[in-house]
Every structure is written in structure tokens, then in C-alpha cells.
Short mmCIF file of C-alpha atoms in Angstrom, two decimals:
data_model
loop_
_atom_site.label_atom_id
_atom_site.label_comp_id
_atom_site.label_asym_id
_atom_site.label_seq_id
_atom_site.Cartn_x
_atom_site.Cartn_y
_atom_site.Cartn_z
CA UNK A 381 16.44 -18.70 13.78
CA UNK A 382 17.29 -21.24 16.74
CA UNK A 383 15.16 -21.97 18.71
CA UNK A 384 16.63 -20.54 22.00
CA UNK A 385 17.31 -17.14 20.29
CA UNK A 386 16.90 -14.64 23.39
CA UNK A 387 15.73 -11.84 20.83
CA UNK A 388 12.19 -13.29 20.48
CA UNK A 389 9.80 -11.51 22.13
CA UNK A 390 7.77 -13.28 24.53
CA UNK A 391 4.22 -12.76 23.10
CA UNK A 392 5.91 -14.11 19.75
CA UNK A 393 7.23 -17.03 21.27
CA UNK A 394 3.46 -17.86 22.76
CA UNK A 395 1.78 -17.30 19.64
CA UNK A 396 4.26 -19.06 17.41
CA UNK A 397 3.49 -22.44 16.67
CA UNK A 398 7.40 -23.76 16.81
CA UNK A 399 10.23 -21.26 17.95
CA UNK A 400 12.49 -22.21 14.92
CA UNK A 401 9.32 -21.57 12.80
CA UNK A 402 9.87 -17.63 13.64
CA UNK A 403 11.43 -15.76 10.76
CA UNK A 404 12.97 -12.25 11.82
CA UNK A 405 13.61 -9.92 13.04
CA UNK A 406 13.20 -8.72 9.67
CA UNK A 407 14.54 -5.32 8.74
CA UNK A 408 13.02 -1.93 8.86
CA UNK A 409 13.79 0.92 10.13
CA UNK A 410 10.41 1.93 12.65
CA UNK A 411 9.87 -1.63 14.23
CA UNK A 412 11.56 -5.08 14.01
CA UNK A 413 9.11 -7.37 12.47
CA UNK A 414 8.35 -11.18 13.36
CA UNK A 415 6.86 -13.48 10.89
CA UNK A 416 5.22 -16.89 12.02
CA UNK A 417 2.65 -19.88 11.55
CA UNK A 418 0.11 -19.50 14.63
CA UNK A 419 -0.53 -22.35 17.24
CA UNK A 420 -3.26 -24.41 15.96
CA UNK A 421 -4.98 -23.87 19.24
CA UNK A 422 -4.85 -19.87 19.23
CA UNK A 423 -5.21 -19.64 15.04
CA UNK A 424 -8.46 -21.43 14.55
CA UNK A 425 -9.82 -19.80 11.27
CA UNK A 426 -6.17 -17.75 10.50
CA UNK A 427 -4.85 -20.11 7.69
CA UNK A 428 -0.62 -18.85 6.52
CA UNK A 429 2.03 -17.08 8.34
CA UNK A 430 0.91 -13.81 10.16
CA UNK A 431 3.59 -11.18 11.67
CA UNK A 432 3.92 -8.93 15.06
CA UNK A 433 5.30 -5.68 14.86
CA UNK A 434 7.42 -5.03 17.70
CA UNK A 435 8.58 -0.78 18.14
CA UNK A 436 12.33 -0.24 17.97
CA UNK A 437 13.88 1.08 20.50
CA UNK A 438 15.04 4.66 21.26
CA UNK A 439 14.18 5.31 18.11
CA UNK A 440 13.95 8.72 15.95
CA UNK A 441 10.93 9.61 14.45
CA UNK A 442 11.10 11.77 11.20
CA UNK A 443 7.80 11.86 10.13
CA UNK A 444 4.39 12.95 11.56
CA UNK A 445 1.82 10.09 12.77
CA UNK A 446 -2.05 10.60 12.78
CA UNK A 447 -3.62 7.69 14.43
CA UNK A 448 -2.51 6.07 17.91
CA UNK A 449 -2.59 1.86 16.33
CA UNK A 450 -1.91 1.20 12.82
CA UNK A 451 -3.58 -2.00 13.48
CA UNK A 452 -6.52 0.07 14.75
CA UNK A 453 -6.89 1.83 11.70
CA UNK A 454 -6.25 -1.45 9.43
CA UNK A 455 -9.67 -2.83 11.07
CA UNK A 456 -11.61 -0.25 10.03
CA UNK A 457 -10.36 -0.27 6.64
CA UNK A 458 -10.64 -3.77 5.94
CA UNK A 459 -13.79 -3.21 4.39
CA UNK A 460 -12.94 -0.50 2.41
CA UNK A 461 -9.35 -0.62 0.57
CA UNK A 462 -8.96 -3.99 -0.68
CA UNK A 463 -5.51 -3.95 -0.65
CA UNK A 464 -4.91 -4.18 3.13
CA UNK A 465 -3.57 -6.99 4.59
CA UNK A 466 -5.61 -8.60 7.19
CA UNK A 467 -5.54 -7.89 10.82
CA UNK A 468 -6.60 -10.21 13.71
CA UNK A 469 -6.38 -10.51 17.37
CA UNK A 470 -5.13 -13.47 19.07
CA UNK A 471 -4.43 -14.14 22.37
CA UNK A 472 -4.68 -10.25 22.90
CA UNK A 473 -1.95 -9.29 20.40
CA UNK A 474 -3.00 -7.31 17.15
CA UNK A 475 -1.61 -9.31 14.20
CA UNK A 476 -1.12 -8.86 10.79
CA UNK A 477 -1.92 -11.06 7.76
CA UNK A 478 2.35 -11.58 6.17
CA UNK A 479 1.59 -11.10 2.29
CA UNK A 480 4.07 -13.98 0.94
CA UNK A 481 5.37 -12.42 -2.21
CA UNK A 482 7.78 -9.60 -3.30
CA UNK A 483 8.28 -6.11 -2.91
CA UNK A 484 7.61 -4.07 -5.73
CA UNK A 485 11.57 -2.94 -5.71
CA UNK A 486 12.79 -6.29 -5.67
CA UNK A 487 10.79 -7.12 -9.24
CA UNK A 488 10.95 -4.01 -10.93
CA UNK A 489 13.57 -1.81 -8.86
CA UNK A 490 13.83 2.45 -8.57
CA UNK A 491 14.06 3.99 -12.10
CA UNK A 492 12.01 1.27 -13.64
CA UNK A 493 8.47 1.22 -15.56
CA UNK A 494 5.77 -0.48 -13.32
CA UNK A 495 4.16 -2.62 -15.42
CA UNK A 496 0.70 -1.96 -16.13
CA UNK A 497 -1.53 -4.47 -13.96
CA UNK A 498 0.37 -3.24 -11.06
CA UNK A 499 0.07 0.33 -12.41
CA UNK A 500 -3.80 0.11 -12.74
CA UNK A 501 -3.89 -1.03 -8.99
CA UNK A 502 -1.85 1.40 -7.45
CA UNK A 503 -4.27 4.18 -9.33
CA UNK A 504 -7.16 1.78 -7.75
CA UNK A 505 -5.74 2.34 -4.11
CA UNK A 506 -5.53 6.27 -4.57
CA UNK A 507 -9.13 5.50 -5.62
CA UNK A 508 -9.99 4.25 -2.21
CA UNK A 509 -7.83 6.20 -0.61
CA UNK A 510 -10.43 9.12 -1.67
CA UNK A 511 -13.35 7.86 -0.52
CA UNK A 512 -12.46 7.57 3.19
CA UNK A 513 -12.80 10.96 4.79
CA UNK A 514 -12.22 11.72 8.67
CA UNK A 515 -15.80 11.48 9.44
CA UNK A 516 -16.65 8.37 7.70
CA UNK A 517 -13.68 6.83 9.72
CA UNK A 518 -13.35 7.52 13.76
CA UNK A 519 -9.95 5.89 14.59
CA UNK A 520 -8.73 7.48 17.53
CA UNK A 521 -6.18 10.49 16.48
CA UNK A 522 -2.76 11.42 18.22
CA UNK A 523 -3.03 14.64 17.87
CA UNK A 524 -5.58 17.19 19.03
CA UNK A 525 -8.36 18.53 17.56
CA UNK A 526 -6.73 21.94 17.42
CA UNK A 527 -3.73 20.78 16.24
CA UNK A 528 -5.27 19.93 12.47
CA UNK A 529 -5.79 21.80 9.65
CA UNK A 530 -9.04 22.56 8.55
CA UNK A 531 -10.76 20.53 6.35
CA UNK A 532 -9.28 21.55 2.61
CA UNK A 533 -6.91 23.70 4.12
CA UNK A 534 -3.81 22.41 2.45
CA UNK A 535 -1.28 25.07 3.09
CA UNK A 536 -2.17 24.79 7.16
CA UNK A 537 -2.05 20.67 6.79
CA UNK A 538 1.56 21.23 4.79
CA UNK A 539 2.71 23.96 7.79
CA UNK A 540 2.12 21.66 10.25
CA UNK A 541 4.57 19.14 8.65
CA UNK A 542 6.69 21.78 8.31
CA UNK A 543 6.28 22.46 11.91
CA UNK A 544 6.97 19.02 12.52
CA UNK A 545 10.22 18.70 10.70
CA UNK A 546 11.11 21.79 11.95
CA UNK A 547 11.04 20.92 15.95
CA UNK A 548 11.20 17.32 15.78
CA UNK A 549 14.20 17.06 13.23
CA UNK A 550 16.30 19.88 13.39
CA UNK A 551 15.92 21.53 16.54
CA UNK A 552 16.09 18.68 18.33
CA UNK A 553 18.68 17.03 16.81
CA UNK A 554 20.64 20.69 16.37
CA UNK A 555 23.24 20.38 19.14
CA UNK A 556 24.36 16.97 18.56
CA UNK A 557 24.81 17.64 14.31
CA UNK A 558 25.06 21.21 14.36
CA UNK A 559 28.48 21.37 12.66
CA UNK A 560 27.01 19.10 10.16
CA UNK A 561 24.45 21.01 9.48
CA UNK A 562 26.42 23.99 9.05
CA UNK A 563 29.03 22.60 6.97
CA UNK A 564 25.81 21.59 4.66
CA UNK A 565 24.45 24.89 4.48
CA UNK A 566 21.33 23.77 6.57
CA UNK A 567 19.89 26.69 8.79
CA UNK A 568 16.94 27.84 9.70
CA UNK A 569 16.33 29.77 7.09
CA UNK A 570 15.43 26.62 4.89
CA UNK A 571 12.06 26.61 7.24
CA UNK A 572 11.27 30.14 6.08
CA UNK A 573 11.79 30.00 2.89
CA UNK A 574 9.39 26.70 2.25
CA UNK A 575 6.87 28.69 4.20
CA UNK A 576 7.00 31.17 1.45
CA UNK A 577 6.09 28.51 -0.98
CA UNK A 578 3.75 26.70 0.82
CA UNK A 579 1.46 29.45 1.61
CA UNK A 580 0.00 29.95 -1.26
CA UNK A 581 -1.14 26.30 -1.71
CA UNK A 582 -4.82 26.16 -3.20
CA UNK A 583 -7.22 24.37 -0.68
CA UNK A 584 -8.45 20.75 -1.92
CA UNK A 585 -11.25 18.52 0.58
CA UNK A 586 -8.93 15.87 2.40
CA UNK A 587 -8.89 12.10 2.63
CA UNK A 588 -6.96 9.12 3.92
CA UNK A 589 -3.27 9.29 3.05
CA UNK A 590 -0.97 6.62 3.57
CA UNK A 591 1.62 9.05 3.00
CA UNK A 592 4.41 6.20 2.16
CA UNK A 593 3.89 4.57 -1.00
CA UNK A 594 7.07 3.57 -2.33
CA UNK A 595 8.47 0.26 -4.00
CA UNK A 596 9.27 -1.75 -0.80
CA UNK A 597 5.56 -0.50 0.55
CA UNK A 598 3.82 -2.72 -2.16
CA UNK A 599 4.09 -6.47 -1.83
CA UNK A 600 3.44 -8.32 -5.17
CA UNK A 601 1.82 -12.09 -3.92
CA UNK A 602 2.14 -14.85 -6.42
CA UNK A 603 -1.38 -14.52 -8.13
CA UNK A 604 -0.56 -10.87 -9.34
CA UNK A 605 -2.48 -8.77 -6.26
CA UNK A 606 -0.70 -5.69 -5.22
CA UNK A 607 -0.76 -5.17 -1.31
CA UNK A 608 0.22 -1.78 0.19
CA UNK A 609 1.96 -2.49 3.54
CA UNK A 610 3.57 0.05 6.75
CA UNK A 611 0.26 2.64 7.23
CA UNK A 612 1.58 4.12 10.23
CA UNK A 613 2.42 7.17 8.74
CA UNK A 614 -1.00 7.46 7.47
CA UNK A 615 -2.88 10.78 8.14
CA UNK A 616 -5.44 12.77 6.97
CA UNK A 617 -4.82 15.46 4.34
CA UNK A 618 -4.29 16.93 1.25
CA UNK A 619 -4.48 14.76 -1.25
CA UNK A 620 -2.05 15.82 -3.57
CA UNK A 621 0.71 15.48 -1.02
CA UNK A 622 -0.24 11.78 -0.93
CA UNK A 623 0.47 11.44 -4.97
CA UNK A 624 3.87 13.92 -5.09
CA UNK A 625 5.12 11.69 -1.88
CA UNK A 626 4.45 8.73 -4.07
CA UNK A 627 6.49 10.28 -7.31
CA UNK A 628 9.16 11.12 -5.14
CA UNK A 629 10.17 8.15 -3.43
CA UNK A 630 8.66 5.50 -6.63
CA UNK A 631 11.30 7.61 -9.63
CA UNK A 632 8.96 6.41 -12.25
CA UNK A 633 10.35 6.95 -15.65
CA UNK A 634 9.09 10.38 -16.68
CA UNK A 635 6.74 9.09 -19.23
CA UNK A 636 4.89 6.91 -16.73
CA UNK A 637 5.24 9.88 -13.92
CA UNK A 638 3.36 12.30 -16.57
CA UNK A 639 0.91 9.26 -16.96
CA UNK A 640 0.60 8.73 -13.27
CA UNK A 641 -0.09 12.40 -12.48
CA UNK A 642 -2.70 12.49 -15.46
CA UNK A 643 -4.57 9.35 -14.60
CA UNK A 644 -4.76 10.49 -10.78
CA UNK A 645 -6.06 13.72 -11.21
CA UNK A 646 -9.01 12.06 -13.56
CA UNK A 647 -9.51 9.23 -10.85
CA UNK A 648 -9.73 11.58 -7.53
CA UNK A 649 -12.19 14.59 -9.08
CA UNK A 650 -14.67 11.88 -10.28
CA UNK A 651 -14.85 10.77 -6.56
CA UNK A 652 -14.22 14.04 -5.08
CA UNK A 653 -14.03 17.17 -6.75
CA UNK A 654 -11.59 19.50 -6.71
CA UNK A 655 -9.15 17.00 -5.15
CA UNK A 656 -6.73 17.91 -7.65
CA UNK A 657 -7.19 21.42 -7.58
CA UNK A 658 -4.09 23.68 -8.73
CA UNK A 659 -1.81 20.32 -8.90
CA UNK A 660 0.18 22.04 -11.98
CA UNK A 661 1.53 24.48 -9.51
CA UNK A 662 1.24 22.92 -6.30
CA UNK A 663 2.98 19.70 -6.75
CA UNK A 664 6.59 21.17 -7.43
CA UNK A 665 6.00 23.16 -4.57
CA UNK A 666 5.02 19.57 -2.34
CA UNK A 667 8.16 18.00 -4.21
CA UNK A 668 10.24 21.29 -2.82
CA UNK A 669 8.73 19.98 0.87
CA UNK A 670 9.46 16.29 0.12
CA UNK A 671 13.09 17.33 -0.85
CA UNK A 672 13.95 19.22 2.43
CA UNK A 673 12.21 17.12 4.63
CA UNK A 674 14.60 14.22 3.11
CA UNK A 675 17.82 16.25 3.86
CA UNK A 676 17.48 16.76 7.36
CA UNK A 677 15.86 13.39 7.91
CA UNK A 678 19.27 12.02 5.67
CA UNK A 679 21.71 14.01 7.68
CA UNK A 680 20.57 12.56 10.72
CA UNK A 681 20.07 8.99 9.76
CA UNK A 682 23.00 8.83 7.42
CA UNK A 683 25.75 9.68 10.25
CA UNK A 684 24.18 6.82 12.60
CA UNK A 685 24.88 4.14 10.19
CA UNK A 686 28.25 4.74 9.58
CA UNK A 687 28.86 3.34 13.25
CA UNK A 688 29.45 -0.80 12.78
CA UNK A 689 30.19 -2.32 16.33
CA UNK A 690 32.30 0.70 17.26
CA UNK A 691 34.06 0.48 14.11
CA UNK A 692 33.19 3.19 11.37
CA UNK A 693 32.50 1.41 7.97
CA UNK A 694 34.20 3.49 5.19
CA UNK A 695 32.05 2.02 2.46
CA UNK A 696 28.92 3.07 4.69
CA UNK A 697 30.57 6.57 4.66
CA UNK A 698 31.30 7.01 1.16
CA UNK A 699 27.90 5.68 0.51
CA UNK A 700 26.40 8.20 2.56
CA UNK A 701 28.12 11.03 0.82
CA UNK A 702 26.72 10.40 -2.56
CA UNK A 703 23.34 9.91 -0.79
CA UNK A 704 23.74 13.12 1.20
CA UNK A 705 25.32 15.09 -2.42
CA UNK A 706 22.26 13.90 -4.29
CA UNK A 707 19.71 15.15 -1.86
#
């Protein structure tokens, strides 16, 4: 990037130790990230590139959010999940340690077997994960205290997702794509008819989620170590909803998907049990949720992409039909 590149944000500019040392805005869909060695001056002690997360603008959110800073929440877990990358604050910014590596995608994409060191660690996280229960971890909340689910009450945790998608999705996005939506076959009715699934969830004791553990999540660095990375979507909850939002986004080969599920249910009731209480019925019931919740997110987000500096971008829009057919 050159060095007089107006898109740099100003706090990134002071913290960076050369302008044309910045690397980014690097893609993503919640924030534009900015990657960057630290003046030697303000990173005393912070040795490698770190990277500020700055919010896009005007932007949709699809999915619920539990805690007000993800950078908040990464300081009190330092301690406790090993696999998060480090957070510091320098001249009043929150920064995060950048993981040099690559994604999990990029070396062993959708579809494929994760080997087994990395297999072993992502089991290890949902370990962790486990152990860290919302009163052994006071990070300030977004939403109210009567706006939770009681503890182990999965089916109230799962309506209030619902809820969620319901409102923030497609009711609020109905009069702008409501032709598209009809055309699709996507009504209301959808909302009712996962209620009727979802309400006879069995309850399991909650813990730390990070509710978004897919390929490009996990960062492989060059000595092997799998980082998990993006934890604003983390919340606290059921479980189980962590693990079948984890098989639906990772497509592990079936064999390793029937591993996964077996190994996690063995790893979460020797730290907590019960934690995978009912999972036999319950999880094609969360992978019901995961599905719908990925339509009207998709039909939505799909639509807005098609638009290329004014211009619509046919192979954008017959990618975004197959996408929107599979769903």
C-alpha cells in the first residue's frame, strides 16, 4: 500500500511504524482489518506484526453478538484458551497479536479431512471452550439480563436466535427483498415451523461459544499451532449449537464428522456433564436452524454483491444462484 493511501485510518497510521509497512485493508465481511509492525517507541515488549480492526460501515448484521468488545473478552481469556491470539493496548487502541500463517481453508480446503494434529486441537479448544462459564467470566454483555435464556435452557437460548433472525433479517430487510423472498418460497411461516422443532430441545449447562468455527476462523502458524481467530460472535449457550455450527460451515468428510461428533461428546461430559445431552436428536434439529438462518442471511447478502461499480457482474449472479439453489 503507498504510503499516502487516504484509506488508512488515522490511529493506524500513528501506530504503524512506516505507512507503506501497513498491509490491508484485508478482506472480511464485519470489519476491514489493518496489519502492521508497531513504532519502536509505542511497541516496547510487542515483538511481530499486530492488526486493528476497524467496523465496516453501514453494515448488516446477521448474527447475534453477546459481549460489547471482542478485544474485551480476548483479555480475559488469554489465560484460559490457549489458542487466542494476543491482545494489547497501545497508545489507547486495543490490538491484536496477527498470527502469520494460513487459514485452515487455504491448506486443506471445504470437503477435505483435517489432518489429525490440527484435529486433536480443534477438540482441545471445545475443551476450553467448556470450562469457561458466565460466572467465571464477567465481560460486560450487550444484551440484558432478561433478555437470556436461563442457564441450560437450550430451547429458550435457540428461540432467541430465532428471534433474532426473525426481526433482524427478515423483517427488516422484508420490504426491500420481499419479491425475492416470495419468489423463494420464504415466509413467515419458516419461523413457525423451526419453533416447532426447537421446542423440544433437551436442556444442557452452557459455556463459552465462539459460535464461528469454520476453515478461514483457524490460522495454521508455521510451527504447527492452530489459532482460532473473529470471536465476536461469541456468546454464551448451548453447547451443542457451538459443535453443529462447526459441522456445518467445516463439511468434514462424513467419516471424520461421525468422529468429530463422537470425540466431542466424550471431551465436554468429562468437563461438564450432561453437555451433550440428547445430541442424537438435537443436533439435526440445530443443523435445521443453521440451514434457515443461512438462507435468509444468503438472500440478502447474495443480491448486494452482484452490484460491481454500478455494473451488475453476471458471473457474480450465476454464482449466487447455485449458492442460493444449494441452500
Amino acid at each position: 500500500m503507498s504510503p499516502e493511501a487516504p484509506e488508512i485510518p488515522l490511529r493506524v497510521a500513528a501506530a504503524s511504524a512506516a505507512l507503506d509497512a501497513v498491509e490491508g485493508p484485508l478482506s472480511g465481511y464485519h470489519h476491514e482489518t489493518y496489519v502492521f509492525p508497531l513504532l519502536a517507541e509505542a511497541g516496547t515488549g510487542f515483538q511481530g506484526r499486530w492488526k486493528c480492526r476497524e467496523p465496516r460501515a453501514n453494515l448488516l448484521w446477521f448474527d447475534r453478538r453477546c459481549f460489547e468488545s471482542e478485544e474485551r473478552l480476548l483479555y480475559d481469556l488469554q489465560w484460559r484458551i490457549d489458542v487466542v491470539p494476543e491482545v494489547a493496548r497501545v497508545g489507547g487502541v486495543d490490538l491484536q497479536r496477527f498470527i502469520e500463517g494460513s487459514t485452515l481453508g487455504e491448506l486443506h480446503p471445504s470437503g477435505e479431512a483435517v489432518p489429525g494434529a490440527l484435529f486433536e486441537q480443534i477438540l482441545g479448544l471445545f475443551g476450553q471452550l467448556g470450562t469457561v462459564t458466565a460466572s467465571t467470566l464477567l465481560v460486560e454483555r450487550r444484551c440484558e439480563p432478561q433478555d437470556r435464556a436461563e442457564e441450560g435452557d437450550s430451547a429458550g437460548f435457540l428461540e432467541r436466535l430465532i428471534c433474532f433472525t426473525e426481526e433482524r433479517v427478515y423483517e427488516e430487510n422484508l420490504i426491500a427483498y420481499e419479491g425475492l423472498f416470495a419468489d423463494l418460497g420464504l415466509d413467515a411461516d419458516a419461523f413457525r415451523q423451526l419453533r416447532k422443532r426447537v421446542a423440544v430441545l433437551r436442556d444442557r449447562p452452557f459455556s463459552l461459544l465462539h459460535a464461528d468455527l469454520h476453515r478461514e476462523n483457524f490460522i495454521v502458524d508455521p510451527n504447527g499451532k492452530l489459532w482460532a481467530i473473529d470471536w465476536e460472535l461469541a456468546m454464551f449457550g448451548d453447547p451443542l449449537y457451538d459443535l453443529a455450527t462447526h459441522l456445518y460451515l467445516m463439511r468434514y468428510p462424513q467419516a471424520q464428522e461421525r468422529l468429530m461428533i463422537q470425540r466431542w461428546c466424550g471431551i465436554v461430559e468429562e468437563i461438564r456433564p450432561d453437555s451433550s445431552q440428547g445430541w442424537c436428536d438435537d443436533l439435526p434439529r440445530l443443523f435445521e436452524f443453521k440451514k434457515a438462518q443461512s438462507v435468509f442471511t444468503d438472500v440478502i447478502r447474495e443480491p448486494q454483491s452482484l452490484d460491481v461499480q454500478g455494473k451488475l457482474d453476471r458471473q457474480r449472479l450465476r454464482r449466487a444462484g447455485w449458492k442460493l439453489r444449494g441452500c
